[in-house]
CSV table of C-alpha atoms in Angstrom, one decimal:
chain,number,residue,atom,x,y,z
R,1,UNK,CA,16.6,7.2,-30.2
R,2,UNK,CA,16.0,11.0,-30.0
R,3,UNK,CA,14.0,11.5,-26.9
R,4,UNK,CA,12.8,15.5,-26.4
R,5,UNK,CA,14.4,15.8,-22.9
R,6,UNK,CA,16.6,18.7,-21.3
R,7,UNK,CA,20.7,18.6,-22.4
R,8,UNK,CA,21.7,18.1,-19.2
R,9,UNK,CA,20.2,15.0,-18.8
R,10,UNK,CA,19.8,14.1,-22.1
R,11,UNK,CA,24.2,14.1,-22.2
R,12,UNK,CA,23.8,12.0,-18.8
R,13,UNK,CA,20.8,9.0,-19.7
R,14,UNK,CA,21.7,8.9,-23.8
R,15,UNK,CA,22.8,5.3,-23.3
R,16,UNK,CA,19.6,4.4,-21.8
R,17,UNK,CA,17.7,5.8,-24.4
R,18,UNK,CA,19.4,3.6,-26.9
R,19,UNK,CA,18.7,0.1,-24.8
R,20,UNK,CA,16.3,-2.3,-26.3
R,21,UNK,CA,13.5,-1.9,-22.9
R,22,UNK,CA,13.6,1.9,-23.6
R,23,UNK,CA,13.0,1.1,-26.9
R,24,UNK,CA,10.1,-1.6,-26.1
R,25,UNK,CA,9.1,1.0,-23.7
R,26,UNK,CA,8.6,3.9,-26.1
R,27,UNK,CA,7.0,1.7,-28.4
R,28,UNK,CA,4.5,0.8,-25.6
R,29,UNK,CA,3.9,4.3,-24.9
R,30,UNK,CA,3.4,5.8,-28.9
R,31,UNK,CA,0.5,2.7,-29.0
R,32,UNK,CA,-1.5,3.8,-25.6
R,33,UNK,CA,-1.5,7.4,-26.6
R,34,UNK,CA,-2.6,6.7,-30.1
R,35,UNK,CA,-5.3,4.2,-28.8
R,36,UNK,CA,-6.7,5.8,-25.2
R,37,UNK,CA,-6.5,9.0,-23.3
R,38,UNK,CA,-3.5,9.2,-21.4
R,39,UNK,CA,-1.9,11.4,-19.2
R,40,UNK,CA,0.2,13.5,-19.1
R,41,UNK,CA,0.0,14.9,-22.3
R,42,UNK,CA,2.9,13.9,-25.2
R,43,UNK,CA,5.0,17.1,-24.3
R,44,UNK,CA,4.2,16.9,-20.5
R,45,UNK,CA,5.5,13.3,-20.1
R,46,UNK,CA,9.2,14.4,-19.6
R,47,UNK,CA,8.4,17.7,-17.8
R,48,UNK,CA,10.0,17.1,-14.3
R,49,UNK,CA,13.6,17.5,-16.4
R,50,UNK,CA,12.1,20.2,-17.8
R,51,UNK,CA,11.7,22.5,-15.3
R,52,UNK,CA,14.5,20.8,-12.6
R,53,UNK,CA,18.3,20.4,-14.9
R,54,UNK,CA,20.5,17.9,-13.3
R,55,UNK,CA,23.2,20.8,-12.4
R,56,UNK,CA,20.5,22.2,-10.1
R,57,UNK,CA,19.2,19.0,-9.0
R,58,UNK,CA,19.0,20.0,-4.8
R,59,UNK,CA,15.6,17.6,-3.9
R,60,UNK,CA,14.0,15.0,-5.3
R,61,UNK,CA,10.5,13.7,-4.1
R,62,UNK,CA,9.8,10.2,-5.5
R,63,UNK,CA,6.0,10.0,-6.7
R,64,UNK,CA,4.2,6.7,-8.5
R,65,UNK,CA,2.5,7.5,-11.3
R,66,UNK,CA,0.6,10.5,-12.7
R,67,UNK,CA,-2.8,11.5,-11.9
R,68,UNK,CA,-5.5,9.5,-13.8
R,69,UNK,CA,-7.9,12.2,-13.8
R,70,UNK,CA,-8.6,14.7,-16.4
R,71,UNK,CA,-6.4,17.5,-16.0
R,72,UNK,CA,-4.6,16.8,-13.3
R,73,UNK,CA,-1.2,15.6,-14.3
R,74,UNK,CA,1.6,17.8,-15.8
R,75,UNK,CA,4.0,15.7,-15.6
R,76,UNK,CA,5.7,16.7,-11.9
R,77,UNK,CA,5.0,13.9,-9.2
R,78,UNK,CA,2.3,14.9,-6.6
R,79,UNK,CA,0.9,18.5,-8.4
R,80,UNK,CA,-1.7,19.2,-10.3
R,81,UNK,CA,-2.4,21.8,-13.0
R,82,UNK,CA,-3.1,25.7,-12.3
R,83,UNK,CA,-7.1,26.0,-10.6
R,84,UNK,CA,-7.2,21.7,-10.6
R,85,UNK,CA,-8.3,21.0,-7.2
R,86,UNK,CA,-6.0,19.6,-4.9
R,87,UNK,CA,-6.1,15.6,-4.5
R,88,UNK,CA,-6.0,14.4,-1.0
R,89,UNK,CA,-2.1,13.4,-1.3
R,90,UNK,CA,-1.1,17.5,-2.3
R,91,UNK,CA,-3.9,18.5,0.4
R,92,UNK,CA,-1.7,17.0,3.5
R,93,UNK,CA,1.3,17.5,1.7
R,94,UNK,CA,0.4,21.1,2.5
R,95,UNK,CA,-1.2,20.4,6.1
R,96,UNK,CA,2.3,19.0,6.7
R,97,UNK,CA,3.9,21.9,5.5
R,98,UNK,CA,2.1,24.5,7.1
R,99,UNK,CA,2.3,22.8,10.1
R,100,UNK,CA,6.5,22.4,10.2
R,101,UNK,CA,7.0,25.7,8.3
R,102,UNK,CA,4.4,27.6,9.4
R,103,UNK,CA,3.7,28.6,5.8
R,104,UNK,CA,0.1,29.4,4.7
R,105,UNK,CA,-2.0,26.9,2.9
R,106,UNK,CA,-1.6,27.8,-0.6
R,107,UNK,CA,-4.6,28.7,-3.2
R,108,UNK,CA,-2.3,26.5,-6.2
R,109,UNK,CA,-1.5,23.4,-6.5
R,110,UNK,CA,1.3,23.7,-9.5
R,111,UNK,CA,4.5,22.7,-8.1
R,112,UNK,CA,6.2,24.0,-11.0
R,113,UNK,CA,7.4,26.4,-8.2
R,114,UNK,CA,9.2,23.9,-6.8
R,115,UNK,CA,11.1,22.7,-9.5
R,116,UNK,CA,12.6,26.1,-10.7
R,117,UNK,CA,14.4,26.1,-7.3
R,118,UNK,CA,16.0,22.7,-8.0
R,119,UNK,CA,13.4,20.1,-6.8
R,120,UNK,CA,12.8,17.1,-8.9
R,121,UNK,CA,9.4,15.9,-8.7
R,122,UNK,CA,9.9,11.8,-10.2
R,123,UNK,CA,7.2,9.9,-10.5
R,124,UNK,CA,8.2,6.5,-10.8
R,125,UNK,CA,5.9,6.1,-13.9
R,126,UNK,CA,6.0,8.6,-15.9
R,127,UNK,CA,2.3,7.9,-17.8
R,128,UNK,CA,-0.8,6.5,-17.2
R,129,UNK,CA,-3.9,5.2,-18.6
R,130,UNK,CA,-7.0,7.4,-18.3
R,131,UNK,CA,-8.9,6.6,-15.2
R,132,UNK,CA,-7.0,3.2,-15.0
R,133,UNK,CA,-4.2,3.7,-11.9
R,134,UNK,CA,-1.4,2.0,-12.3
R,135,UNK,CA,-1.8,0.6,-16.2
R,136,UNK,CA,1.5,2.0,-17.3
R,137,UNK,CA,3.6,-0.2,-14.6
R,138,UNK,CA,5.8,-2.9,-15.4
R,139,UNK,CA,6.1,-1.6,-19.1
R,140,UNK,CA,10.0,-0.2,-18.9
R,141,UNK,CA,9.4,3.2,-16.7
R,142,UNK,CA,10.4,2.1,-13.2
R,143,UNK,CA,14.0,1.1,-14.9
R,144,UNK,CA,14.5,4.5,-16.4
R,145,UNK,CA,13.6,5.9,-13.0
R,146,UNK,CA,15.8,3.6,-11.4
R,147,UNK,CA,18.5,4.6,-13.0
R,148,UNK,CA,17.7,8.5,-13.0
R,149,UNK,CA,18.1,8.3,-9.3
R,150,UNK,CA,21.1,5.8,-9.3
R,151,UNK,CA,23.1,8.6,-11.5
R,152,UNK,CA,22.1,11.5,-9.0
R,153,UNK,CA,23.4,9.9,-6.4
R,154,UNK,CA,26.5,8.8,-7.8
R,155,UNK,CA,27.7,12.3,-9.6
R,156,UNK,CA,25.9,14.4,-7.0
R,157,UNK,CA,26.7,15.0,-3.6
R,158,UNK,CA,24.2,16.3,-1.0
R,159,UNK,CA,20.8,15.5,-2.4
R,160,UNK,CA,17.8,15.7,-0.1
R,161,UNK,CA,15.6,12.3,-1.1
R,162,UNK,CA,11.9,12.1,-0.2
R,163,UNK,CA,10.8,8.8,0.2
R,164,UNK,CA,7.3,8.7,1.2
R,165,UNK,CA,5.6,5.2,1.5
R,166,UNK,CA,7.0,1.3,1.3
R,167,UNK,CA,6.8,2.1,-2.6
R,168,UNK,CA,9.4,4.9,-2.9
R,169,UNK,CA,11.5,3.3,-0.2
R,170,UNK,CA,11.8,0.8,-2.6
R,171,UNK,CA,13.3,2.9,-5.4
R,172,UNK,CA,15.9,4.4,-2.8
R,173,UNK,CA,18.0,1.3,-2.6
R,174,UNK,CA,20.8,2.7,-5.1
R,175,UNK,CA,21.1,5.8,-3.1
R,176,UNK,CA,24.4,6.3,-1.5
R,177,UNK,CA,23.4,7.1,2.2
R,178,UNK,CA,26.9,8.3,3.2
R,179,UNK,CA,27.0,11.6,1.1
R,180,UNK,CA,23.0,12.4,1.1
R,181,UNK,CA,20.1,12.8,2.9
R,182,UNK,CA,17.4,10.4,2.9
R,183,UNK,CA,14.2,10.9,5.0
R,184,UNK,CA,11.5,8.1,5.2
R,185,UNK,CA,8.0,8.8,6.1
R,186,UNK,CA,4.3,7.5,5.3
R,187,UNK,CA,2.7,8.0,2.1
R,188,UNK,CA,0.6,10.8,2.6
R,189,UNK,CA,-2.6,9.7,1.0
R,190,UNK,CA,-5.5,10.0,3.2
R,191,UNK,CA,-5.1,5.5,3.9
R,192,UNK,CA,-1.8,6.4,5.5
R,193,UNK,CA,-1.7,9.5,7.4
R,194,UNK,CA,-4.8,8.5,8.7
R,195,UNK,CA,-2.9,6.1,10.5
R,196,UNK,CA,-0.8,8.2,11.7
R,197,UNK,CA,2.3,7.8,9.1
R,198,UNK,CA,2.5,10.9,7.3
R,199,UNK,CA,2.0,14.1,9.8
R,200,UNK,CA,4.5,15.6,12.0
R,201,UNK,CA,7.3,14.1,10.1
R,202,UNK,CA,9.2,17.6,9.4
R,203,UNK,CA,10.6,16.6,6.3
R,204,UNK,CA,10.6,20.4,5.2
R,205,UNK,CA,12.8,21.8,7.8
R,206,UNK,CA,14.9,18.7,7.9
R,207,UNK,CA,15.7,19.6,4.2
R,208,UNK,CA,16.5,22.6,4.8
R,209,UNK,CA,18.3,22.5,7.4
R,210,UNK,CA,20.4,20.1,6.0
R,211,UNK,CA,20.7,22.4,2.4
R,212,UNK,CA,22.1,25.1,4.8
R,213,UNK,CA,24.8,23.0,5.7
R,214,UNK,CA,25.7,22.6,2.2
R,215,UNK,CA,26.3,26.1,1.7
R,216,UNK,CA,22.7,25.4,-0.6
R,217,UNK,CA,20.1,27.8,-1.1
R,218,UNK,CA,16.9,26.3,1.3
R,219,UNK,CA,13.7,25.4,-0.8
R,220,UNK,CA,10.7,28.0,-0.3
R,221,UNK,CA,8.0,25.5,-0.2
C-alpha cells in the first residue's frame, strides 16, 4: 500500500503498511473523510513525520488524538494552527515552560517549530471525527503508533520520551528505559493540573539537560 509518508520512515514502517489492520485501517479512514468532516485534513494526517525524519528524531511527546475543533489540528500532537487560539492543554504547556525555562509566553501556537529541531509530536490517533473526541479510537491507529515508538526505541539510542497522563504512560511500555529517557508527569489539561499533576514538573530542562549529555543539540522550546 503506498502511504504518502517521509523516506525515512516510510523505508522503516513499509511492512506495517502492508498488514491487513493498516489496511482495514486505511479503509476506515478514506470512508469517515468522504462521509463527515474530519480532522486533520487528508495531507495533514501524516504531518508529524513530515516535519520530524526518524534520523533527527531527538524528542517525542505522545498526544491522543487531534483537536476536534475547526482548525485546530495540523496534524502535530498538542498545537494548533497559525492565529488558532491556544486550547487549555498548549496554554499550561506554555505556563510550564515559562516557568522552568524562563522563556516568554509565546503569541503562536504552531509547534511546527518544534519539530524542525527533531521533536516528534505523536498523537496516538492520528484523525478524528469533527466535534466527536475520541471517534477514531480502536479503529487500527494506536497499533501503528505503537509500533512507531517501539522502532525508535529500538534503533535509536538517547531519546527523550514525554509521557504526560495514565494514557501516554500506557503507550511507553515498549520503550527501552536503559538507553533513554523517560519522564512521567500529569496530563496537562486543565482536570489534571488543577490537581496539581502537571506544573512544576521540569520536563523542559530535564530534556535538555539530558540532550547535552548526549553531545545533542538542546531543544529551544
Amino acid at each position: 500500500m503506498n502511504v504518502n509518508i517521509d523516506k525515512s520512515w516510510k523505508d522503516l514502517l513499509e511492512s506495517e503498511f502492508e498488514k491487513p489492520y493498516f489496511e482495514k485501517l486505511v479503509k476506515f479512514v478514506k470512508q469517515e473523510y468522504n462521509s463527515f468532516t474530519c480532522y486533520p485534513k487528508g495531507s495533514q494526517i501524516f504531518a508529524a513525520f513530515e516535519y520530524c525524519n526518524f534520523e533527527d528524531v531527538k524528542v517525542v511527546i505522545i498526544g491522543q488524538d487531534p483537536y476536534h475543533g475547526p482548525g485546530q489540528a495540523h496534524g502535530l500532537c498538542f498545537s494548533v494552527n497559525e492565529g488558532m487560539a491556544h486550547p487549555p492543554s498548549l496554554v499550561n504547556i506554555f505556563k510550564e515552560i515559562e516557568s522552568d525555562l524562563g522563556i516568554p509566553y509565546p503569541a503562536s501556537g504552531n509547534l511546527e517549530r518544534w519539530a524542525n529541531q527533531g521533536v516528534l509530536l505523536l498523537n496516538a490517533t492520528l484523525t478524528v471525527r469533527a466535534r466527536e473526541a475520541g471517534s477514531h479510537q480502536n479503529k487500527g491507529w494506536e497499533t501503528f503508533t505503537d509500533e512507531v515508538i517501539k522502532k525508535i526505541s529500538d534503533k535509536k539510542e538517547g531519546v527523550v520520551f514525554m509521557l504526560w497522563g495514565g494514557y501516554a504512560r500506557k503507550k511507553g511500555n515498549s520503550i527501552d528505559r536503559s538507553k533513554h529517557l523517560v519522564l512521567e508527569t500529569g496530563h496537562p489539561s486543565p482536570l489534571s493540573a488543577n490537581r496539581g499533576l502537571w506544573f512544576g514538573n521540569k520536563h523542559f530542562s530535564k530534556a535538555d539537560t539530558y540532550l547535552r549529555k548526549q553531545g545533542k543539540t538542546p531543544v529551544k522550546w
